[in-house]
């Protein structure tokens, strides 16, 4: 079995063809104290950083505009100006009004040690940071901070080298960041995690004890410079990076595989910068084996690719740690900080009153959020499935695991005391899939995780749109095994990226407003086209939202909710054209009273579906077709003009669903449709399930008051060209009591 236990550290083997730069503390140039303005010169920074200043006793610094004006003459004003310009994104908001904003300074502790309550508060108070308070923060600034995932706090840190001058230890203070990565520090982070964090960072809860990587798995042996079969129980490192297009010149193919198996057979001259630098980094860290998809998967062998893609969750879940190359736009870019001249941290440090103060570098999560790496589809599951992560960005290197997060510019790794909280504790990327298993009673919440994953993943881009399911297969596999869906067999639990046991809920996904209305086409002409009922069939981002999205575009809630199943049986046509019944979980009626539950005008249509009859009537059934019995009706639709926060120029917008009963053009529901849909026009709707309500979904004055489960989830459909099959156009809701007033039809739907 591969990599399920801790292994001995390997001796580093150096290769003269890959020079290893020295790693040392950045040189500190001789410098004088920065000049200060009259306001800042009155501050006693030694006392402030030793004793702290409560927020309610903050010291006024003056108007922000004056501080910006003085930034060329005063060292502290310059740090404050740099901090606020960067944190508030003022260069991107040139017209923002800051004339009346004033600033003040206070200092408080910036971490909480994990020590008993009876320990003296003095011993708890390890480190103070300077914080800049502002009298106001413009709304556009708040939006920009949130969008960039920046730090809302405005803080300045004392470097650890001067901590003793204010009676403190180095812990939680700042650290100088050089142009080259500190390899010794990286090794220390890995050692702490592997030897002190225990099972939390070692065990992957969703992996079965019997899971092993395939014997066909290959790794790069950075000592022999060859692509070899992974030795049994080997310790290896994985790489997550950007291809940035195709890379035929460095891929492993059937033609060069034999050559690359031999010692020295991996030709360094054809490898792009990211891969070369990663090999160098892995050697420096004392590791031997490295997994890189372009080199370890035979790129022109469909069978080999299918096997490796099918176990990607085991590859990233088994790697000792994953290196994330988040500093460039393609594989040809260098890994920041590995070779001289490949990064400039732009750390802002000033010597003030004999103390070196620094503006903290951007939070790890902001560094990642601003990267091209964070926009790519394949990298999402690589992130989610890795136990330990080393991110290399243009700003700094940081390490994340299930227990902690460390960065080059802050001394947050434990020296004397473990930390419950520190300045970076919640500033990482997060989202670990490999943490603790949920308790048994929480297993049904997997759909919450699934819906979140789909929302985040589909916002990313793929070079090949046909990779849409493959690039999330590892996460689906991990979810299937972890939550024991369909007995733990991914092929039975999911189809086209959709969970079958909770298909009713999965069907109500919505496109985001500016998503393109374009269907995906598989690259392989022999591949089954993705059916319209799956989000994978459509290019662009999708989301799972509560029905409140239909009245407020800015408030979609956490996730949709189904209060009753309204389809008795579901079937899917398999790749052999057979009609296969699906084990879809059914939800019983939820209501506030027995009378309410029994007064529902909608009646669930019942009856078996005869596959032979369908084949006779429709010629061979197309694979991927979803077949079910329901009711349909036609309603007029027209664009809604009252949706809060809606963009009228968006690609998808909300439409009113209208009925002429009890009076002309009565609003009976809402639906999200492509904005190109004629307004007004008529659409066919089919019933999916029952859901809850919010105010404003229909005309309550004309149709009556709301009750629990009064809305029916419906899908707008249209006939596919030259077929009896239907395809999805949009999903919305209709008030149940309006349904019987339409011309109804019970039918077997073939949804392609």
XYZ file of C-alpha atoms in Angstrom, residues 55-747:
693
model
C -9.120 50.258 21.121
C -11.231 52.724 23.098
C -8.042 54.625 23.999
C -6.669 54.744 20.452
C -4.275 57.620 19.690
C -5.478 59.982 16.908
C -3.192 60.201 13.875
C -5.182 62.732 11.852
C -7.000 62.730 8.538
C -6.175 59.967 6.088
C -5.570 62.496 3.315
C -2.946 64.250 5.494
C -1.234 60.939 6.255
C -1.057 60.180 2.534
C 0.370 63.641 1.881
C 3.044 63.193 4.587
C 4.074 59.730 3.446
C 7.216 61.074 1.723
C 8.432 62.871 4.870
C 7.417 60.519 7.701
C 8.432 56.866 8.014
C 5.371 55.781 10.034
C 2.947 57.750 7.863
C 4.556 56.044 4.880
C 3.882 52.568 6.350
C 0.274 53.551 7.119
C -0.145 54.950 3.597
C 1.298 51.800 1.989
C -0.922 49.634 4.185
C -4.160 51.491 3.435
C -3.453 51.963 -0.272
C -2.892 48.225 -0.651
C -5.582 46.940 1.713
C -8.239 49.334 0.426
C -7.207 48.897 -3.238
C -7.093 52.678 -3.639
C -5.135 52.442 -6.895
C -8.128 50.631 -8.396
C -10.643 53.066 -6.865
C -9.250 56.476 -7.890
C -12.564 58.293 -7.442
C -13.246 57.134 -3.890
C -14.089 59.863 -1.365
C -11.791 59.666 1.677
C -11.671 63.359 2.607
C -13.493 63.024 5.937
C -11.857 59.795 7.120
C -9.635 60.024 10.190
C -7.185 57.472 11.546
C -6.138 56.385 15.023
C -3.658 53.858 16.372
C -4.033 51.174 19.019
C -2.100 48.010 19.864
C -3.391 44.667 21.039
C -2.364 41.052 21.348
C -2.398 39.147 18.072
C -2.504 35.547 19.226
C -3.838 33.248 21.914
C -1.590 30.497 23.291
C -3.069 27.092 24.078
C -2.430 27.217 27.807
C -4.698 26.718 30.848
C -6.923 29.536 32.072
C -5.115 29.759 35.386
C -1.885 30.926 33.723
C -1.180 34.593 34.391
C -2.613 36.991 31.773
C 0.859 38.522 31.564
C 2.232 35.245 30.234
C -0.633 35.015 27.763
C 0.166 38.430 26.319
C 2.998 37.392 23.984
C 2.951 39.876 21.118
C 1.273 43.170 20.237
C 0.618 44.537 16.779
C -0.165 48.100 15.791
C -3.652 48.519 14.362
C -4.939 51.482 12.403
C -8.557 52.408 13.075
C -10.463 54.474 10.533
C -13.552 56.533 11.262
C -15.254 55.121 8.191
C -14.717 52.701 5.317
C -16.393 53.453 1.964
C -18.793 50.802 0.700
C -16.803 50.311 -2.509
C -13.686 49.663 -0.435
C -15.508 47.033 1.630
C -16.677 45.325 -1.563
C -13.149 45.382 -3.017
C -11.658 43.877 0.170
C -14.241 41.098 0.203
C -13.783 40.346 -3.503
C -9.988 40.122 -3.168
C -10.237 38.124 0.088
C -7.973 40.723 1.678
C -7.562 41.421 5.368
C -10.150 43.807 6.796
C -7.747 44.622 9.647
C -5.108 47.307 9.079
C -2.067 46.129 11.020
C 1.666 46.781 11.226
C 4.017 44.230 12.788
C 7.284 44.471 14.662
C 9.978 42.203 13.243
C 11.079 39.377 15.514
C 14.695 40.542 15.368
C 13.676 43.526 17.550
C 11.149 41.783 19.816
C 13.595 41.712 22.723
C 13.830 45.510 22.589
C 10.211 45.695 23.784
C 10.526 42.844 26.258
C 9.010 40.144 24.042
C 10.091 36.882 22.441
C 10.164 36.375 18.669
C 6.889 34.473 18.592
C 4.130 35.971 16.405
C 6.348 38.839 15.299
C 7.312 39.524 11.709
C 10.106 37.928 9.724
C 12.161 39.215 6.810
C 11.463 37.555 3.475
C 14.300 37.258 0.975
C 14.340 36.694 -2.745
C 15.021 32.979 -2.259
C 12.790 30.545 -0.380
C 14.139 29.534 3.034
C 14.402 25.764 2.562
C 15.359 25.177 6.184
C 12.112 26.838 7.261
C 10.108 24.694 4.846
C 11.701 21.543 6.231
C 10.840 22.665 9.737
C 7.165 23.176 8.838
C 6.940 19.703 7.318
C 8.663 18.174 10.341
C 6.336 19.891 12.828
C 3.232 18.734 10.976
C 4.382 15.151 10.493
C 5.646 14.677 14.043
C 3.292 16.781 16.166
C -0.117 16.884 14.467
C -0.841 13.179 14.582
C -3.771 11.524 12.838
C -5.498 14.784 11.898
C -2.920 15.504 9.208
C -1.901 11.913 8.526
C -5.093 9.950 8.063
C -7.499 10.549 5.184
C -10.949 9.678 6.535
C -12.639 9.023 3.207
C -10.052 6.483 2.092
C -10.776 2.828 2.746
C -8.124 0.746 4.465
C -7.927 -1.456 1.374
C -7.416 1.396 -1.082
C -4.119 1.075 -2.921
C -2.695 2.995 -5.805
C -2.548 1.060 -9.075
C 0.609 -0.821 -9.891
C 0.778 1.205 -13.083
C 1.353 4.439 -11.138
C 4.594 6.161 -12.047
C 6.676 8.784 -10.253
C 9.676 10.874 -11.204
C 12.793 9.654 -9.423
C 14.626 12.973 -8.957
C 17.824 11.103 -7.998
C 18.008 8.937 -11.132
C 16.124 11.461 -13.288
C 13.825 8.762 -14.620
C 10.096 8.061 -14.741
C 9.703 4.829 -12.790
C 7.013 2.595 -11.333
C 6.200 3.800 -7.831
C 7.950 1.445 -5.373
C 5.647 -0.226 -2.829
C 4.884 2.056 0.139
C 6.958 4.833 -1.353
C 6.848 8.344 0.028
C 6.209 10.849 -2.740
C 5.385 14.515 -3.321
C 2.735 15.764 -5.773
C 2.727 18.924 -7.888
C -0.255 21.128 -8.703
C 0.502 23.645 -11.459
C -0.745 25.276 -14.642
C -0.214 23.712 -18.010
C -1.094 26.943 -19.769
C -2.080 25.193 -22.979
C -0.676 22.010 -24.434
C 2.830 20.753 -23.724
C 3.572 18.021 -26.197
C 7.291 18.796 -26.123
C 7.677 17.673 -22.493
C 4.804 15.198 -22.055
C 5.435 11.519 -21.469
C 4.088 9.617 -24.467
C 4.145 6.071 -25.729
C 7.075 7.055 -27.944
C 9.380 8.321 -25.159
C 8.202 6.226 -22.191
C 10.881 3.540 -22.629
C 13.654 6.133 -22.820
C 12.390 7.930 -19.717
C 12.443 4.741 -17.663
C 16.237 4.583 -17.901
C 18.530 6.468 -15.516
C 19.042 9.971 -16.878
C 16.363 9.318 -19.472
C 14.305 12.346 -18.437
C 15.829 15.076 -20.581
C 16.061 18.284 -18.545
C 16.397 20.424 -21.664
C 12.741 19.851 -22.659
C 11.201 20.439 -19.241
C 9.485 23.792 -18.579
C 10.526 26.117 -15.763
C 7.864 25.133 -13.210
C 8.751 21.450 -13.455
C 12.520 22.063 -13.428
C 12.262 24.219 -10.324
C 9.970 21.725 -8.596
C 12.475 18.944 -9.151
C 15.129 21.189 -7.622
C 12.907 22.034 -4.645
C 12.062 18.379 -4.012
C 15.769 17.548 -3.913
C 16.473 20.403 -1.524
C 13.738 19.130 0.782
C 15.395 15.708 0.888
C 12.658 13.881 -1.031
C 13.179 11.438 -3.867
C 9.890 10.755 -5.640
C 7.669 13.316 -7.326
C 4.325 12.892 -9.084
C 3.643 15.258 -12.007
C 0.686 14.471 -14.238
C 2.333 15.457 -17.537
C 5.297 13.183 -16.839
C 3.702 10.310 -14.918
C 0.629 9.749 -17.116
C 1.127 8.612 -20.709
C -0.653 11.493 -22.379
C -1.487 9.752 -25.666
C -2.697 6.524 -24.032
C -6.447 6.840 -23.268
C -6.432 3.687 -21.138
C -3.581 4.885 -18.959
C -5.179 8.314 -18.577
C -8.486 6.767 -17.534
C -6.824 4.630 -14.858
C -4.834 7.532 -13.395
C -7.755 9.992 -13.458
C -9.840 7.359 -11.697
C -7.470 7.274 -8.697
C -6.525 10.946 -8.495
C -8.099 11.204 -5.037
C -5.671 8.527 -3.841
C -2.687 10.208 -5.480
C -3.239 13.606 -3.866
C -4.581 12.078 -0.662
C -1.510 9.831 -0.348
C 1.208 12.347 -1.192
C 3.358 13.423 1.760
C 2.593 16.984 0.702
C 1.604 18.836 -2.445
C 3.573 21.701 -3.958
C 1.285 24.351 -5.441
C 2.901 26.475 -8.137
C 0.661 29.526 -7.776
C 2.993 32.169 -9.112
C 2.712 32.074 -12.888
C 0.406 31.603 -15.840
C 1.854 28.457 -17.410
C 4.260 25.586 -16.847
C 6.974 27.659 -18.522
C 7.095 30.167 -15.657
C 9.585 29.669 -12.808
C 8.637 28.535 -9.341
C 8.910 31.795 -7.348
C 11.908 31.954 -5.060
C 13.648 28.736 -6.075
C 16.155 30.362 -8.435
C 17.637 33.817 -7.831
C 15.689 36.630 -9.436
C 12.379 34.735 -9.666
C 10.493 36.659 -6.988
C 10.436 40.049 -5.282
C 8.347 39.969 -2.095
C 8.248 43.802 -1.937
C 8.272 43.662 1.843
C 7.872 47.185 3.232
C 10.088 47.695 6.303
C 11.031 50.907 8.085
C 13.260 51.533 11.106
C 11.366 53.794 13.479
C 12.611 54.693 16.965
C 15.145 51.889 16.646
C 12.463 49.295 15.843
C 11.966 47.576 12.492
C 8.277 47.765 11.591
C 6.776 46.066 8.554
C 3.518 46.000 6.654
C 2.503 42.302 6.672
C 2.548 40.681 3.263
C -0.827 39.796 1.767
C -2.727 37.027 3.501
C -2.129 33.566 2.014
C -5.759 33.363 0.864
C -5.455 36.699 -0.970
C -2.220 35.620 -2.638
C -3.955 32.500 -3.927
C -7.205 34.286 -4.858
C -5.249 36.695 -7.079
C -3.430 33.905 -8.923
C -4.232 32.422 -12.302
C -3.799 29.020 -10.642
C -6.959 29.701 -8.606
C -9.014 30.117 -11.787
C -8.251 26.731 -13.330
C -10.565 23.746 -13.117
C -8.178 20.849 -12.497
C -6.417 22.590 -9.618
C -9.558 22.704 -7.451
C -9.669 19.013 -6.576
C -5.886 18.949 -6.205
C -6.281 21.601 -3.533
C -9.221 19.968 -1.784
C -7.678 16.500 -1.576
C -4.153 17.343 -0.403
C -3.344 16.765 3.267
C -0.416 19.172 3.413
C 0.070 22.088 1.078
C 3.085 24.218 0.203
C 2.078 27.264 -1.843
C 4.684 29.234 -3.763
C 3.432 32.683 -4.798
C 5.180 35.878 -5.929
C 4.781 37.248 -2.378
C 5.823 34.406 -0.092
C 5.705 30.693 0.578
C 3.102 29.404 2.983
C 2.240 25.988 4.407
C -1.230 24.729 5.255
C -2.382 21.533 6.891
C -5.449 20.470 8.809
C -4.030 21.796 12.072
C -2.220 25.036 11.228
C -0.919 27.538 8.691
C 2.526 29.151 8.501
C 4.085 31.784 6.270
C 7.552 33.212 5.699
C 6.755 36.726 6.924
C 5.272 35.824 10.354
C 6.781 33.624 13.065
C 3.660 31.568 13.752
C 5.227 28.128 14.075
C 5.437 27.032 17.681
C 8.559 27.968 19.638
C 7.510 27.708 23.278
C 3.722 27.438 23.181
C 1.175 25.948 20.785
C -1.344 28.471 19.458
C -5.119 28.372 19.479
C -5.093 31.509 17.346
C -2.510 33.628 15.568
C -2.507 36.250 12.792
C -2.632 33.671 9.982
C -4.851 31.050 11.622
C -7.885 31.829 9.475
C -6.087 33.509 6.588
C -5.440 30.405 4.515
C -7.228 28.801 1.597
C -8.866 26.157 3.813
C -11.429 23.758 2.368
C -9.679 20.544 3.360
C -11.570 17.408 2.343
C -9.192 15.201 4.298
C -10.099 16.301 7.830
C -12.253 14.431 10.319
C -15.025 12.121 9.188
C -18.477 13.520 9.956
C -20.489 11.618 12.568
C -22.917 9.048 11.208
C -25.964 11.226 11.846
C -24.440 13.957 9.687
C -23.768 11.765 6.651
C -26.855 13.053 4.777
C -25.312 16.528 4.683
C -22.983 15.411 1.901
C -25.299 17.272 -0.484
C -24.394 20.541 1.218
C -20.730 19.808 0.456
C -21.578 18.692 -3.062
C -23.528 21.859 -3.847
C -20.729 24.022 -2.480
C -18.148 22.127 -4.543
C -20.160 22.524 -7.757
C -20.568 26.254 -7.155
C -16.855 26.842 -6.605
C -15.592 24.414 -9.233
C -17.746 25.656 -12.116
C -16.441 29.208 -11.632
C -13.071 27.956 -12.782
C -11.911 27.558 -16.373
C -10.783 24.539 -18.354
C -8.493 24.488 -21.383
C -10.529 21.538 -22.656
C -14.239 21.974 -21.871
C -14.641 18.225 -22.307
C -12.672 17.760 -19.053
C -15.577 19.148 -17.017
C -16.401 15.831 -15.289
C -12.898 14.336 -15.311
C -11.466 17.354 -13.503
C -13.795 16.817 -10.535
C -13.904 13.016 -10.602
C -11.429 12.694 -7.738
C -13.619 14.772 -5.439
C -16.683 12.771 -6.460
C -14.806 9.535 -5.773
C -13.728 10.766 -2.338
C -17.259 11.852 -1.495
C -18.736 8.552 -2.646
C -16.338 6.488 -0.556
C -16.388 8.765 2.465
C -20.171 8.994 2.703
C -20.699 5.393 1.509
C -22.967 6.461 -1.356
C -24.234 3.538 -3.452
C -22.075 1.213 -1.376
C -19.012 3.372 -2.065
C -19.009 2.816 -5.847
C -18.642 6.155 -7.711
C -19.925 4.754 -11.006
C -23.227 3.859 -9.340
C -23.475 6.977 -7.163
C -22.931 9.650 -9.845
C -23.684 10.138 -13.537
C -22.512 13.164 -15.507
C -21.347 14.741 -12.238
C -24.832 14.431 -10.663
C -25.571 12.407 -7.481
C -28.271 9.849 -8.257
C -29.550 9.166 -4.740
C -30.396 12.870 -4.350
C -31.193 13.487 -7.986
C -34.314 15.525 -7.185
C -32.264 18.089 -5.311
C -29.391 17.968 -7.781
C -31.731 18.871 -10.662
C -32.559 22.352 -9.328
C -29.168 23.965 -10.021
C -29.242 27.458 -11.492
C -26.825 29.184 -13.889
C -25.159 32.310 -12.538
C -26.370 35.530 -14.139
C -23.483 36.018 -16.579
C -22.903 32.391 -17.513
C -22.936 31.718 -21.244
C -25.954 29.854 -22.590
C -23.781 27.418 -24.553
C -23.881 23.607 -24.386
C -20.652 21.687 -23.905
C -19.670 19.288 -26.663
C -17.483 16.268 -25.777
C -14.122 16.267 -27.542
C -14.481 12.604 -28.401
C -17.220 12.115 -30.959
C -17.864 8.640 -29.562
C -18.434 9.943 -26.061
C -21.983 10.199 -24.736
C -23.041 13.879 -24.849
C -23.815 15.340 -21.469
C -27.577 15.607 -21.036
C -29.134 19.031 -20.501
C -30.329 18.100 -16.997
C -26.733 18.033 -15.728
C -24.826 21.236 -14.982
C -21.870 19.605 -16.746
C -23.693 20.047 -20.061
C -23.457 23.840 -19.899
C -20.421 26.098 -20.056
C -19.912 28.510 -17.192
C -20.678 28.782 -13.499
C -23.740 27.355 -11.774
C -25.050 27.554 -8.232
C -27.434 25.853 -5.859
C -29.603 28.506 -4.232
C -32.776 28.848 -2.245
C -35.885 30.097 -4.035
C -35.215 33.559 -2.583
C -32.794 33.990 -5.510
C -35.852 34.489 -7.715
C -36.810 37.690 -5.875
C -33.379 38.890 -4.731
C -30.397 38.217 -6.981
C -28.033 39.075 -4.117
C -29.554 36.666 -1.594
C -29.632 33.124 -2.869
C -29.294 31.561 0.559
C -27.221 28.520 1.372
C -28.909 25.702 -0.526
C -32.282 24.656 -1.933
C -34.732 22.568 0.048
C -37.184 19.904 -1.070
C -40.216 19.200 1.125
C -41.753 16.366 -0.938
C -40.869 14.100 -3.842
C -43.381 14.429 -6.680
C -41.931 11.898 -9.125
C -42.590 8.273 -8.249
C -39.823 6.566 -10.257
C -36.749 7.737 -12.134
C -34.906 5.918 -14.925
C -31.722 6.617 -16.881
C -30.790 5.123 -20.235
C -27.370 3.482 -19.907
C -24.625 3.336 -22.533
C -26.173 0.166 -23.972
C -29.564 1.789 -24.489
C -31.220 -0.004 -21.562
C -33.691 1.738 -19.280
C -32.239 1.413 -15.756
C -34.345 2.287 -12.668
C -32.586 4.597 -10.218
C -32.601 4.347 -6.440
C -33.498 7.996 -5.865
C -34.190 8.962 -2.277
C -37.788 10.097 -1.777
C -38.882 12.821 0.619
C -42.255 12.533 2.344
C -44.580 15.505 2.597
C -43.579 18.112 5.150
C -46.450 20.257 6.408
C -47.479 22.161 9.512
C -50.715 20.203 9.953
C -52.516 17.077 8.784
C -55.175 19.228 7.126
C -52.545 21.134 5.202
C -50.838 17.948 4.069
C -54.121 16.438 2.863
C -55.426 19.524 1.067
C -52.806 19.573 -1.685
C -54.349 19.964 -5.130
C -51.312 18.431 -6.875
C -51.655 14.650 -7.348
C -48.536 12.581 -8.050
C -48.959 10.586 -11.278
C -48.283 6.894 -10.840
C -47.599 3.931 -13.074
C -44.729 1.875 -14.426
C -42.850 2.877 -17.546
C -42.545 0.212 -20.229
C -39.099 0.373 -21.789
C -40.149 -1.659 -24.805
C -42.973 0.746 -25.593
C -40.602 3.695 -25.363
C -38.143 2.024 -27.717
C -40.920 1.239 -30.190
C -42.214 4.800 -30.124
C -38.875 6.602 -30.101
C -36.424 4.312 -31.903
C -33.317 3.449 -29.818
C -33.159 5.334 -26.531
C -30.234 7.736 -26.300
C -27.720 7.111 -23.475
C -28.007 9.636 -20.662
C -31.706 10.278 -21.176
C -33.565 10.803 -17.899
C -37.005 9.174 -18.020
C -39.819 9.806 -15.542
C -43.582 10.268 -15.304
C -44.896 13.696 -14.298
C -47.404 16.397 -15.223
C -46.857 19.256 -17.607
C -48.627 22.497 -18.447
C -48.002 25.616 -20.500
C -47.755 29.078 -18.964
C -46.887 32.477 -20.328
C -43.680 34.108 -19.108
C -42.428 37.683 -19.149
C -39.297 39.302 -17.744
C -39.555 40.271 -14.086
C -38.837 43.906 -13.302
C -38.718 43.735 -9.504
C -35.770 41.438 -8.730
C -33.469 43.092 -6.200
C -29.906 43.513 -7.466
C -30.653 42.028 -10.895
C -28.532 42.998 -13.896
C -30.882 43.590 -16.837
C -28.000 42.898 -19.243
C -27.167 39.489 -17.737
C -27.296 36.302 -19.796
C -29.820 34.724 -17.428
C -32.654 36.659 -15.790
C -35.795 35.962 -13.773
C -39.161 35.759 -15.573
C -42.664 35.944 -14.115
C -44.781 32.839 -14.754
C -48.282 34.095 -15.576
C -51.826 32.737 -15.617
C -55.116 34.347 -16.659
C -56.906 32.789 -13.666
C -58.274 34.328 -11.495
C -57.476 37.490 -13.497
C -55.354 38.260 -16.587
C -51.575 38.102 -16.143
C -51.643 36.894 -12.545
C -48.122 36.066 -11.300
C -48.151 32.402 -10.218
C -44.403 31.807 -9.975
C -40.950 32.641 -11.278
C -38.285 30.972 -13.384
C -34.710 31.765 -14.459
C -34.327 31.623 -18.243
C -31.805 32.791 -20.847
C -32.347 36.531 -21.337
C -32.701 35.845 -25.061
C -36.055 34.168 -24.346
C -38.815 36.239 -25.965
C -40.855 38.283 -23.524
C -43.707 37.573 -23.401
C -43.807 34.014 -24.672
C -45.192 30.615 -23.694
C -43.188 27.808 -22.075
C -43.910 24.217 -21.208
C -43.271 23.331 -17.550
C -42.909 19.916 -15.942
C -43.188 19.258 -12.196
C -40.112 18.021 -10.304
C -40.728 18.324 -6.542
C -42.219 20.443 -3.776
C -40.301 23.189 -1.976
C -40.815 25.933 0.579
C -41.648 29.558 -0.088
C -40.581 33.154 0.471
C -42.595 36.297 -0.005
C -42.925 37.724 -3.492
C -42.818 34.513 -5.517
C -46.445 34.881 -6.639
C -49.478 37.162 -6.277
C -50.728 36.338 -2.776
C -53.622 38.799 -3.004
C -55.060 36.915 -5.971
C -54.148 33.336 -5.055
C -54.095 33.148 -1.272
C -51.589 32.991 1.530
C -48.443 30.922 1.631
C -48.061 27.645 3.528
C -45.199 25.229 4.073
C -44.412 23.467 0.821
C -46.792 25.570 -1.264
C -44.370 25.969 -4.194
C -43.679 23.330 -6.845
C -40.224 23.099 -8.373
C -40.778 23.086 -12.134
C -38.497 22.835 -15.128
C -39.084 24.770 -18.315
C -38.431 22.410 -21.230
C -38.458 22.417 -25.004
C -38.313 19.716 -27.646
C -34.917 18.788 -28.998
C -34.522 19.114 -32.716
C -36.029 16.225 -34.700
C -36.683 14.231 -31.508
C -39.369 13.479 -28.987
C -36.837 14.102 -26.245
C -37.006 17.322 -24.272
C -34.171 19.486 -22.986
C -33.837 21.759 -19.987
C -34.336 25.491 -20.488
C -34.594 26.669 -16.893
C -35.814 25.888 -13.368
C -38.297 27.842 -11.280
C -41.286 27.521 -8.940
C -45.078 27.712 -9.341
C -47.662 28.183 -6.577
C -49.379 24.825 -6.107
C -52.954 26.165 -6.184
C -52.319 27.769 -9.588
C -51.366 24.440 -11.147
C -54.909 22.940 -11.533
C -56.066 26.099 -13.355
C -53.788 25.297 -16.312
C -54.403 22.786 -19.073
C -52.636 19.760 -17.601
C -51.157 16.707 -19.211
C -49.734 13.589 -17.613
C -46.749 12.372 -19.612
